[in-house]
Coordinates of C-alpha atoms in Angstrom, one line a residue:
M128 CA -46.0 42.1 -6.7
Q129 CA -47.4 44.3 -4.0
L130 CA -46.2 43.4 -0.5
D131 CA -48.9 43.2 2.3
H132 CA -47.6 45.0 5.4
R133 CA -50.5 43.7 7.6
N134 CA -50.1 41.2 10.4
R135 CA -52.5 38.5 9.3
L136 CA -53.4 35.6 11.6
S137 CA -53.9 33.5 8.5
N138 CA -50.2 33.8 7.8
I139 CA -49.0 32.9 11.4
W140 CA -48.6 29.3 12.4
V141 CA -50.7 28.6 15.4
P142 CA -51.1 24.9 15.9
S143 CA -54.6 23.5 16.5
P144 CA -55.3 23.3 20.2
Q145 CA -54.5 20.0 21.9
V146 CA -57.7 20.6 23.9
S147 CA -60.7 22.2 22.2
L148 CA -62.1 25.5 23.4
K149 CA -65.3 23.7 24.2
D150 CA -63.7 20.9 26.3
A151 CA -61.2 23.0 28.2
K152 CA -61.5 23.1 32.0
Q153 CA -62.3 26.4 33.6
D154 CA -59.8 25.8 36.4
E155 CA -56.9 24.7 34.1
E156 CA -53.4 26.0 34.9
S157 CA -52.0 28.9 33.0
H158 CA -49.4 26.5 31.5
A159 CA -52.2 24.5 29.9
K160 CA -53.7 27.8 28.5
L161 CA -50.4 28.8 27.0
M162 CA -50.1 25.4 25.4
R163 CA -53.7 25.4 24.1
A164 CA -53.3 28.9 22.7
G165 CA -50.3 27.8 20.8
F166 CA -47.5 29.8 22.5
F167 CA -45.2 26.8 22.8
R168 CA -45.0 23.1 22.7
Q169 CA -43.0 20.6 24.9
A170 CA -40.1 18.9 23.1
H171 CA -38.8 16.8 26.0
S172 CA -39.1 16.8 29.8
G173 CA -38.3 20.4 30.8
V174 CA -37.5 21.5 27.3
F175 CA -39.9 23.6 25.1
H176 CA -40.1 24.9 21.5
M177 CA -41.3 28.5 21.4
L178 CA -43.8 29.1 18.7
P179 CA -44.6 32.4 16.9
L180 CA -47.0 33.9 19.5
G181 CA -44.8 32.9 22.4
L182 CA -41.7 34.2 20.6
R183 CA -43.3 37.6 20.2
V184 CA -44.0 37.8 23.9
Q185 CA -40.5 36.6 24.7
D186 CA -39.0 39.2 22.3
K187 CA -41.0 42.0 23.9
I188 CA -39.9 41.0 27.4
E189 CA -36.3 41.0 26.1
A190 CA -36.8 44.5 24.5
L191 CA -38.2 45.9 27.7
V192 CA -35.3 44.5 29.8
D193 CA -32.8 45.6 27.2
K194 CA -34.1 49.2 27.3
H195 CA -33.7 49.5 31.1
M196 CA -30.3 47.8 31.2
K197 CA -29.0 50.2 28.6
A198 CA -30.5 53.1 30.6
I199 CA -28.2 52.3 33.6
G200 CA -25.1 52.0 31.4
G201 CA -25.2 48.3 30.6
S202 CA -23.2 47.1 27.6
R203 CA -24.7 44.0 26.0
V204 CA -22.5 41.0 25.3
S205 CA -23.3 37.4 24.4
L206 CA -21.1 34.8 26.1
S207 CA -20.8 31.2 24.9
S208 CA -23.2 28.7 26.5
I209 CA -20.2 26.3 26.9
S210 CA -18.0 26.9 29.9
S211 CA -14.9 25.2 31.2
A212 CA -15.3 22.8 34.2
K213 CA -11.7 23.7 35.1
L214 CA -12.8 27.4 35.5
W215 CA -15.7 26.4 37.8
A216 CA -13.3 24.3 39.9
R217 CA -10.9 27.3 40.3
S218 CA -13.8 29.4 41.6
G219 CA -14.6 26.6 44.1
R220 CA -18.2 26.2 42.9
L221 CA -18.0 23.1 40.7
E222 CA -18.4 20.5 43.5
S223 CA -21.3 22.2 45.2
V224 CA -23.5 22.5 42.1
Q225 CA -22.4 19.8 39.7
S226 CA -25.5 17.7 40.3
E227 CA -27.4 20.4 38.5
L228 CA -25.0 20.8 35.6
F229 CA -25.1 19.4 32.1
Q230 CA -21.5 18.2 31.7
F231 CA -19.6 16.7 28.8
A232 CA -16.1 16.1 27.4
D233 CA -14.7 16.8 24.0
R234 CA -12.6 14.4 21.9
K235 CA -9.5 15.3 23.8
D236 CA -11.3 14.5 27.1
A237 CA -11.4 18.2 28.2
K238 CA -14.3 18.8 30.6
Y239 CA -17.0 21.3 29.8
L240 CA -20.5 22.2 30.9
L241 CA -23.5 24.1 29.6
S242 CA -23.7 27.2 31.7
P243 CA -26.6 27.8 34.1
T244 CA -24.9 31.2 34.8
H245 CA -21.7 33.0 33.8
E246 CA -19.9 34.4 36.9
E247 CA -16.7 32.5 36.1
E248 CA -16.6 33.2 32.4
I249 CA -17.3 37.0 32.7
T250 CA -14.8 37.3 35.5
E251 CA -12.1 35.6 33.4
L252 CA -13.1 37.8 30.4
V253 CA -12.7 41.0 32.5
S254 CA -9.5 39.8 34.1
Q255 CA -7.9 39.3 30.6
N256 CA -9.1 42.6 29.2
V257 CA -9.4 45.2 31.9
R258 CA -6.0 46.3 33.4
S259 CA -6.7 49.7 34.9
Y260 CA -9.2 51.4 37.3
R261 CA -10.0 53.6 34.3
G262 CA -11.9 50.7 32.8
L263 CA -14.3 50.7 35.8
P264 CA -17.1 50.8 36.6
L265 CA -18.1 48.1 34.1
R266 CA -21.7 46.8 33.7
L267 CA -22.0 43.9 31.2
Y268 CA -25.2 42.0 30.5
Q269 CA -26.5 39.4 28.2
I270 CA -29.9 37.7 27.4
T271 CA -29.1 34.1 26.6
R272 CA -30.1 30.5 26.9
K273 CA -29.1 28.9 30.2
Y274 CA -29.2 25.2 31.2
R275 CA -29.9 23.4 34.5
D276 CA -30.4 19.7 34.9
E277 CA -33.5 20.0 37.0
M278 CA -34.3 16.8 38.9
R279 CA -38.0 17.3 38.5
P280 CA -39.0 19.9 35.9
R281 CA -42.5 21.2 36.5
H282 CA -45.1 23.9 35.8
G283 CA -43.9 24.2 32.2
I284 CA -41.5 27.0 31.5
L285 CA -41.6 28.1 35.2
R286 CA -39.1 25.4 36.1
S287 CA -37.4 23.9 33.0
R288 CA -34.0 22.6 31.9
E289 CA -33.4 25.2 29.2
F290 CA -34.5 28.8 29.7
I291 CA -33.9 32.4 28.6
M292 CA -32.3 34.6 31.2
K293 CA -30.9 38.1 31.5
D294 CA -27.8 38.3 33.6
M295 CA -25.8 41.5 34.3
Y296 CA -22.4 41.5 35.9
S297 CA -20.9 44.6 37.4
F298 CA -17.3 45.4 38.4
D299 CA -16.5 48.4 40.6
A300 CA -13.4 49.9 42.2
S301 CA -14.9 50.2 45.7
V302 CA -17.7 49.0 47.9
A303 CA -19.4 52.4 47.7
D304 CA -19.4 52.2 43.9
A305 CA -20.7 48.7 44.0
M306 CA -23.5 49.7 46.3
A307 CA -24.4 52.5 43.8
T308 CA -24.6 50.0 41.0
Y309 CA -26.7 47.7 43.2
S310 CA -29.1 50.6 43.8
D311 CA -29.3 51.4 40.1
V312 CA -30.1 47.9 39.1
R313 CA -32.8 47.6 41.7
A314 CA -34.4 50.9 40.4
A315 CA -34.3 49.4 36.8
Y316 CA -36.0 46.3 38.0
A317 CA -38.7 48.3 39.7
A318 CA -39.3 50.1 36.3
I319 CA -39.5 46.8 34.4
F320 CA -42.1 45.3 36.8
A321 CA -44.1 48.6 36.8
A322 CA -44.3 48.3 33.0
L323 CA -45.5 44.6 33.4
K324 CA -48.3 45.8 35.7
V325 CA -47.6 43.0 38.2
P326 CA -47.2 43.5 42.0
V327 CA -43.7 42.2 42.5
L328 CA -42.2 42.0 46.0
A329 CA -38.5 42.7 46.5
A330 CA -37.5 40.4 49.3
Q331 CA -34.4 39.9 51.4
A332 CA -32.9 36.6 50.4
S333 CA -30.1 34.1 50.9
S334 CA -27.2 34.2 48.5
G335 CA -26.8 30.5 48.5
D336 CA -24.0 29.0 46.3
M337 CA -23.6 32.4 44.5
G338 CA -21.7 33.9 47.5
G339 CA -21.8 37.4 48.9
D340 CA -23.7 38.7 51.8
L341 CA -26.4 40.9 50.2
S342 CA -29.1 39.8 47.9
H343 CA -32.8 40.4 47.0
E344 CA -35.2 38.2 45.2
Y345 CA -38.1 39.6 43.2
H346 CA -41.3 37.6 43.7
L347 CA -44.7 37.5 42.3
A348 CA -47.4 35.9 44.5
A349 CA -48.8 32.8 42.7
S350 CA -50.4 29.5 43.6
L351 CA -47.8 27.6 41.5
G352 CA -44.9 29.3 43.4
E353 CA -42.2 27.2 45.0
D354 CA -40.9 30.0 47.3
Y355 CA -42.5 31.5 50.3
V356 CA -42.3 35.3 50.9
A357 CA -43.3 36.9 54.2
H358 CA -44.2 40.6 54.7
C359 CA -45.2 42.4 57.8
S360 CA -48.5 44.0 58.4
S361 CA -46.8 46.8 60.3
C362 CA -43.2 47.4 59.3
D363 CA -41.4 47.3 56.0
L364 CA -40.1 43.7 56.4
V365 CA -40.3 41.7 53.1
A366 CA -38.2 38.5 53.1
N367 CA -37.9 35.0 51.7
T368 CA -38.9 32.8 54.6
E369 CA -35.6 31.0 54.3
V370 CA -33.7 34.0 55.7
L371 CA -36.1 34.5 58.6
E372 CA -34.5 31.7 60.8
A373 CA -31.8 34.0 62.2
A374 CA -34.4 36.7 62.8
K375 CA -36.9 34.5 64.7
P376 CA -37.0 35.6 68.3
E377 CA -36.8 33.1 71.2
T378 CA -40.4 32.3 71.5
Q379 CA -42.1 31.4 74.8
R380 CA -42.2 27.6 75.3
Q381 CA -45.7 26.5 74.8
S382 CA -46.7 25.3 78.2
S383 CA -50.3 25.1 77.0
L384 CA -49.4 22.6 74.2
E385 CA -50.0 19.0 75.2
V386 CA -48.1 16.8 72.7
K387 CA -49.9 13.6 71.7
S388 CA -47.4 12.2 69.3
A389 CA -44.1 13.1 67.6
Q390 CA -42.4 12.1 64.4
A391 CA -39.2 12.8 62.5
W392 CA -38.5 14.7 59.3
R393 CA -35.5 13.0 57.8
G394 CA -32.7 14.3 55.6
I395 CA -29.2 13.2 54.6
S396 CA -25.9 15.0 54.1
K397 CA -24.3 15.8 50.8
D398 CA -21.7 13.1 51.3
K399 CA -24.5 10.6 52.1
T400 CA -22.9 9.6 55.4
T401 CA -25.0 11.6 57.9
L402 CA -28.7 11.0 58.7
V403 CA -30.5 14.1 60.1
N404 CA -33.6 13.5 62.2
V405 CA -35.7 16.5 63.1
W406 CA -38.3 15.6 65.7
Y407 CA -41.5 17.6 65.9
P408 CA -45.0 17.2 67.3
A409 CA -47.2 15.4 64.8
E410 CA -50.3 16.1 66.9
A411 CA -50.8 18.3 69.9
V412 CA -53.7 19.9 71.8
N413 CA -53.7 23.5 72.9
T414 CA -55.1 23.1 76.4
A415 CA -56.1 26.8 76.5
T416 CA -58.3 26.6 73.4
G417 CA -58.9 22.9 73.0
E418 CA -57.7 23.2 69.4
T419 CA -55.8 20.2 67.9
V420 CA -52.6 21.3 66.2
R421 CA -51.1 19.0 63.5
M422 CA -47.8 19.2 61.7
T423 CA -46.3 17.2 58.8
D424 CA -43.0 17.1 57.0
D425 CA -44.3 19.8 54.7
D426 CA -44.3 22.2 57.7
I427 CA -40.6 21.8 58.3
D428 CA -38.3 24.4 57.0
A429 CA -35.2 22.8 55.4
H430 CA -33.4 26.2 55.4
A431 CA -33.7 26.3 59.2
I432 CA -32.2 22.9 59.4
K433 CA -29.3 23.9 57.2
S434 CA -28.5 26.7 59.6
V435 CA -27.7 24.0 62.2
V436 CA -26.5 21.3 59.7
P437 CA -24.9 23.2 56.8
E438 CA -23.9 19.9 55.1
L439 CA -27.6 18.9 54.6
D440 CA -28.5 18.1 51.0
S441 CA -31.8 19.8 50.6
G442 CA -32.0 18.5 47.0
I443 CA -32.5 14.9 48.0
E444 CA -36.1 13.9 47.2
N445 CA -36.0 10.3 48.4
T446 CA -34.1 10.1 51.6
P447 CA -35.1 6.5 52.4
V448 CA -33.5 5.2 49.2
A449 CA -30.3 7.2 49.9
W450 CA -30.1 6.0 53.5
N451 CA -30.9 2.4 52.8
S452 CA -28.0 2.3 50.4
V453 CA -25.8 3.5 53.3
L454 CA -27.2 0.7 55.5
A455 CA -26.3 -1.8 52.8
K456 CA -22.7 -0.5 52.7
V457 CA -22.4 -0.7 56.5
K458 CA -23.4 -4.3 56.4
E459 CA -20.6 -5.0 53.8
D460 CA -17.9 -2.8 55.4
S461 CA -17.8 -2.4 59.2
S462 CA -15.2 0.3 58.9
I463 CA -17.8 2.7 57.6
R464 CA -19.2 4.7 60.5
P465 CA -22.2 6.8 59.5
K466 CA -23.5 9.5 61.8
I467 CA -27.0 10.2 63.1
I468 CA -27.9 13.7 64.2
N469 CA -31.1 14.2 66.3
L470 CA -32.5 17.7 66.4
V471 CA -35.6 18.5 68.6
D472 CA -38.0 21.3 67.7
Q473 CA -38.8 23.6 70.6
R474 CA -42.5 22.5 70.5
L475 CA -41.4 19.2 72.1
L476 CA -39.8 20.9 75.1
Q477 CA -41.3 21.5 78.5
G478 CA -41.0 24.7 80.5
D479 CA -37.7 23.6 82.1
G480 CA -36.3 22.8 78.7
S481 CA -36.5 19.0 79.0
L482 CA -38.2 16.7 76.5
V483 CA -41.9 16.1 77.0
A484 CA -42.3 12.8 78.8
A485 CA -44.6 11.2 76.3
I486 CA -42.0 11.4 73.5
D487 CA -39.5 8.6 72.9
I488 CA -36.9 9.5 70.3
N489 CA -36.1 6.2 68.8
T490 CA -33.3 6.5 66.3
R491 CA -33.7 2.8 65.3
Q492 CA -37.0 3.4 63.6
W493 CA -36.6 4.0 59.9
P494 CA -39.3 4.2 57.2
L495 CA -38.4 1.9 54.3
S496 CA -41.3 3.3 52.4
N497 CA -44.2 5.7 53.0
S498 CA -46.2 3.1 54.8
K499 CA -43.7 0.6 56.3
K500 CA -41.3 1.1 59.2
T501 CA -38.5 -1.2 60.4
A502 CA -36.0 -1.2 63.3
I503 CA -32.3 -1.1 62.6
A504 CA -30.7 -4.2 64.0
D505 CA -28.4 -4.0 67.1
D506 CA -25.3 -5.2 65.3
I507 CA -25.8 -2.5 62.6
M508 CA -26.8 0.2 65.1
S509 CA -23.6 -0.3 67.0
L510 CA -21.6 0.9 64.0
F511 CA -23.3 4.2 63.9
D512 CA -22.1 7.4 65.6
V513 CA -25.3 8.5 67.2
Q514 CA -25.3 12.0 68.6
A515 CA -27.4 12.9 71.7
A516 CA -30.6 14.8 70.9
T517 CA -30.0 18.6 70.5
S518 CA -32.7 21.1 71.3
V519 CA -30.7 24.4 71.2
D520 CA -28.4 26.1 68.8
N521 CA -24.9 27.3 69.5
T522 CA -26.2 30.4 71.2
G523 CA -28.5 28.5 73.5
R524 CA -31.7 29.4 71.8
P525 CA -34.4 26.7 71.4
L526 CA -34.5 25.3 67.8
N527 CA -37.4 26.3 65.7
F528 CA -37.9 24.2 62.5
A529 CA -41.5 25.3 61.6
K530 CA -41.9 27.3 58.5
P531 CA -43.1 30.8 59.2
R532 CA -46.9 31.1 58.8
T533 CA -49.4 33.8 58.3
G534 CA -50.2 35.2 61.7
D535 CA -46.8 34.7 63.3
D536 CA -45.2 37.6 65.1
C537 CA -42.9 39.8 63.0
P538 CA -39.3 39.2 64.0
R539 CA -38.3 42.7 63.1
C540 CA -40.9 44.8 65.0
H541 CA -41.1 42.3 67.8
G542 CA -44.8 41.5 67.9
N543 CA -46.1 44.9 66.8
G544 CA -47.0 43.4 63.5
T545 CA -47.8 40.0 62.2
L546 CA -46.5 38.1 59.1
V547 CA -48.4 37.4 55.9
V548 CA -46.8 34.5 54.1
D549 CA -47.6 33.9 50.4
R550 CA -46.4 31.3 47.9
A551 CA -44.5 33.1 45.1
I552 CA -42.6 32.7 41.9
E553 CA -39.1 34.1 41.8
L554 CA -38.7 36.3 38.7
G555 CA -35.2 37.8 39.4
H556 CA -32.4 37.9 41.9
T557 CA -29.7 40.6 42.6
F558 CA -26.5 39.7 44.4
Y559 CA -23.7 41.9 45.8
L560 CA -20.8 39.3 45.4
G561 CA -18.0 41.5 46.7
T562 CA -14.7 39.7 45.9
R563 CA -16.2 36.2 45.9
Y564 CA -15.0 35.5 42.3
T565 CA -12.3 38.2 41.9
S566 CA -10.2 37.4 45.0
P567 CA -6.7 35.8 44.8
E568 CA -8.3 32.7 46.4
A569 CA -10.8 32.4 43.5
L570 CA -10.0 33.8 39.9
D571 CA -7.5 36.4 41.1
V572 CA -8.4 39.6 39.2
K573 CA -5.9 42.4 39.6
I574 CA -6.5 45.9 38.3
Q575 CA -4.1 48.8 38.5
A576 CA -5.2 51.2 41.2
E577 CA -5.6 55.0 40.8
G578 CA -2.4 56.9 41.1
S579 CA -0.2 53.8 40.6
A580 CA 2.1 52.9 37.8
G581 CA 2.6 49.4 36.3
E582 CA 1.9 46.8 39.0
Q583 CA 3.0 48.8 42.0
A584 CA -0.5 48.9 43.4
T585 CA -3.5 46.9 42.4
I586 CA -7.1 46.6 43.5
V587 CA -9.5 43.6 43.5
P588 CA -12.7 44.8 41.9
E589 CA -16.0 44.5 43.7
M590 CA -18.5 42.4 41.8
G591 CA -22.3 42.2 41.5
C592 CA -24.6 39.8 39.7
Y593 CA -28.2 40.6 38.6
G594 CA -30.5 38.0 37.0
L595 CA -33.9 38.1 35.5
G596 CA -35.7 35.0 34.2
I597 CA -37.1 36.0 30.8
S598 CA -38.9 32.6 30.4
R599 CA -39.9 32.7 34.0
I600 CA -41.5 36.2 33.6
L601 CA -43.5 35.0 30.6
G602 CA -44.9 32.0 32.5
A603 CA -45.4 33.9 35.8
V604 CA -47.2 36.9 34.3
A605 CA -49.4 34.6 32.3
D606 CA -50.3 32.7 35.5
H607 CA -50.9 35.8 37.6
R608 CA -53.2 37.6 35.2
A609 CA -55.1 34.6 33.7
D610 CA -58.8 34.1 34.3
N611 CA -61.3 31.3 33.4
Q612 CA -61.7 32.7 29.9
G613 CA -58.0 32.8 29.1
L614 CA -54.8 34.8 29.3
N615 CA -54.7 38.5 30.0
W616 CA -51.4 40.0 28.8
P617 CA -50.3 43.5 29.9
R618 CA -49.9 45.9 27.0
A619 CA -46.1 45.9 27.3
I620 CA -45.6 42.2 26.4
A621 CA -48.8 41.2 24.7
P622 CA -48.2 39.2 21.4
Y623 CA -50.3 42.0 19.8
E624 CA -51.9 45.0 21.4
V625 CA -55.1 44.8 19.3
V626 CA -56.7 42.1 17.3
V627 CA -59.3 43.0 14.6
V628 CA -61.7 40.1 14.3
V629 CA -63.8 40.0 11.2
A630 CA -66.9 37.8 10.7
P631 CA -66.1 35.3 7.9
P632 CA -68.1 35.5 4.6
K633 CA -71.0 33.0 4.5
A634 CA -73.5 32.0 1.9
G635 CA -77.3 32.5 2.5
K636 CA -80.0 30.0 1.7
D637 CA -80.1 31.4 -1.8
G638 CA -76.4 30.5 -2.2
V639 CA -75.4 34.2 -2.4
V640 CA -72.3 35.0 -0.3
K641 CA -73.0 37.8 2.2
D642 CA -70.6 40.0 4.1
S643 CA -67.9 39.5 1.4
G644 CA -66.9 43.1 1.8
L645 CA -66.3 42.9 5.6
V646 CA -62.8 41.6 5.0
T647 CA -62.0 44.8 3.0
V648 CA -63.6 46.8 5.8
A649 CA -61.5 45.0 8.4
E650 CA -58.3 45.7 6.5
G651 CA -59.3 49.4 6.5
V652 CA -60.0 49.3 10.2
Y653 CA -56.6 47.6 10.7
D654 CA -54.9 50.5 8.8
V655 CA -56.7 53.1 10.9
L656 CA -55.5 51.5 14.1
A657 CA -52.0 50.6 13.0
G658 CA -51.2 54.2 12.0
R659 CA -48.2 55.3 10.0
A660 CA -44.8 53.6 10.3
D661 CA -43.2 56.9 11.3
S662 CA -45.9 57.6 14.0
D663 CA -45.0 57.6 17.6
A664 CA -48.5 56.3 18.4
E665 CA -48.2 53.3 16.0
L666 CA -50.2 50.4 17.5
D667 CA -49.3 46.7 17.3
V668 CA -52.3 45.2 15.5
L669 CA -53.2 41.8 14.3
L670 CA -56.0 41.0 11.7
D671 CA -57.8 37.7 12.3
D672 CA -58.8 37.0 8.7
R673 CA -59.1 33.2 9.0
T674 CA -61.9 32.0 6.8
G675 CA -62.3 28.5 8.3
A676 CA -63.4 29.7 11.7
S677 CA -66.7 31.1 12.9
L678 CA -67.0 34.5 14.6
P679 CA -67.9 32.9 18.0
Y680 CA -64.8 30.7 17.7
K681 CA -62.6 33.6 16.8
L682 CA -63.8 35.6 19.8
K683 CA -63.3 32.7 22.3
D684 CA -59.8 32.2 20.8
A685 CA -59.0 35.9 21.2
D686 CA -60.0 35.6 24.9
L687 CA -57.9 32.5 25.3
T688 CA -54.8 34.2 23.6
G689 CA -55.2 37.3 25.8
Y690 CA -55.0 40.2 23.4
P691 CA -55.6 43.4 25.5
V692 CA -58.2 44.9 23.1
V693 CA -60.5 43.1 20.6
V694 CA -62.1 45.1 17.8
V695 CA -65.0 43.2 16.0
V696 CA -66.1 44.0 12.5
G697 CA -69.4 42.3 12.0
A698 CA -73.0 42.9 13.0
A699 CA -72.6 46.4 14.4
W700 CA -70.9 47.5 11.2
R701 CA -73.6 46.0 9.0
K702 CA -76.4 47.5 11.1
S703 CA -74.8 51.0 10.9
V704 CA -73.7 51.0 7.3
G705 CA -76.0 48.5 5.6
E706 CA -75.8 45.0 4.1
Q707 CA -73.4 46.1 1.4
A708 CA -71.0 47.4 4.1
G709 CA -67.8 46.7 2.1
E710 CA -69.2 47.7 -1.2
S711 CA -69.5 51.4 -0.4
G712 CA -66.0 52.0 1.1
L713 CA -64.9 52.8 4.6
S714 CA -67.6 54.9 6.3
Q715 CA -66.5 57.0 9.3
D716 CA -70.0 56.3 10.7
G717 CA -69.5 52.6 10.7
L718 CA -69.6 51.0 14.1
C719 CA -67.0 48.5 15.4
E720 CA -67.5 46.6 18.7
V721 CA -64.6 47.2 21.1
Q722 CA -64.0 44.7 23.8
C723 CA -61.5 44.9 26.7
R724 CA -61.9 42.1 29.1
Q725 CA -59.4 43.4 31.6
L726 CA -61.3 46.7 32.0
G727 CA -64.8 45.2 31.6
V728 CA -65.5 47.3 28.4
K729 CA -67.7 46.2 25.6
K730 CA -69.2 49.0 23.4
D731 CA -69.8 50.1 19.8
V732 CA -67.5 52.9 18.6
P733 CA -67.7 54.8 15.3
L734 CA -64.7 54.4 13.1
R735 CA -63.8 58.2 13.4
D736 CA -63.3 57.7 17.2
L737 CA -61.9 54.2 17.1
R738 CA -58.2 54.9 17.3
V739 CA -58.6 57.4 20.2
V740 CA -60.8 55.0 22.2
V741 CA -58.5 52.0 21.7
T742 CA -55.4 54.0 22.5
S743 CA -57.1 55.2 25.7
L744 CA -57.9 51.7 26.7
L745 CA -54.3 50.5 26.0
D746 CA -52.9 53.4 28.1
Q747 CA -54.6 51.8 31.1
L748 CA -53.1 48.4 30.5

């Protein structure tokens, strides 16, 4: 039996589209395109099965990341997806993130969890196996499945409960060495994103529950993004808007702003005992311009609120339900004394710092639903610890709870430039963790210091953590580059670089099958493009030899799937070689139609020049 080395689409399982090419909406989301093209299928809420085409893209992303992690001295490991809840408790992180963890117990009632990240496990592994400074620096990475119990999975694989992630962990003997590692990883990330041909912004970011005081997020602007990234039109500021609160200058109080009405954004603390009211102008008129200015809860920056009320639970999506349960408990037990905090945005202040006269902060008003409000009864209200309204922070600056917007003054160059704010998808995050996990107060890692013997002198290693969302990159790149016709993969991660599409054989009116030799021609074209197995210039080619699909359908399907280059063996070949195109062998004068939607190319190319032309196109992608 002779083995066929060619990649044939007829041998690859691509499920029939759930929406036909004809009926698909032009403005459909990239997630729908990925589903329709057969890259994956949803198994459960936030859980997906990767199919052959999607797996090829995923594998190529992993290979690209693997190449650059090894280039900076990374050693690849594969840690278990199961982690000990006790270990997370030792690091002090279990309580703060447990709502997002998949947790379970074994038959002996030992507590475990499915890891969303591996700081605790890698630190414990290094602690048990590295005793001396000679074992440093150490850069360990893995590409594995991670798990997060998302409250509201959305946008397909962009925010799912199971995902593929690359995480590297570094251990260094000094802060200077740790900063060198941080710089190396950032350079590697820049090279990865350059290969993907997407404009990723490296933004200053908050370290959140990870710890440490230095971190950068890597964002790709996208309409589906859930983060907001600001960059300055003048200076080099690029930052996630959540870290801009501290940098916001004390703005002039808006004497020209006539407030018509105010309302409260409401949140609740993590222990569900404190209600946070953030009062802001719902409607105001700029008396200088006559413009009506409106704000809603969507304009309020939860990160700015957390800078004043750190215990705020920004993950609560239905505050009324949570707070109404508190009210019910108060009615049953008068010893419970919940707290109400009232914060006032600076836009509700007059020039002398007092509250605008037209605004009455009524803490009794509480929305039971989106449309109905009620007043908290006197006997219940008396059991609350209600704090006086606060309009300044602990440094005396007026509180600013509005999200940064495009056109705001830049906080770094003090008005010389303005901010441009974009929605974005986070593809990666780098953290300098310091001794957050290795310190005696956490997992207590001790390594023998240089020049010491035994345990006479030890050091606590400096640690870094560097994540890249493999699944997230797949979905984000698809979203960023898609157009109305379909996906548009960059060469580096396309499922195949080139697809050879052959017109299927068909019978004429006389019953004689025509073009039966075109499949043989297409196989020869495939071989010319693919090159030799030992060739540095070998191309990744697919042959669409499906017999049950028409040529127009195949071409539309190729556009949907997003192959960088499409080579058509059909009318141009017959015209240049003759009706019996496949009968007379592979003519070097035979014409193939070459299409590259990304570059706007569509032309006929003789076989002798085909490989050079296709390679030239791919080099631009």
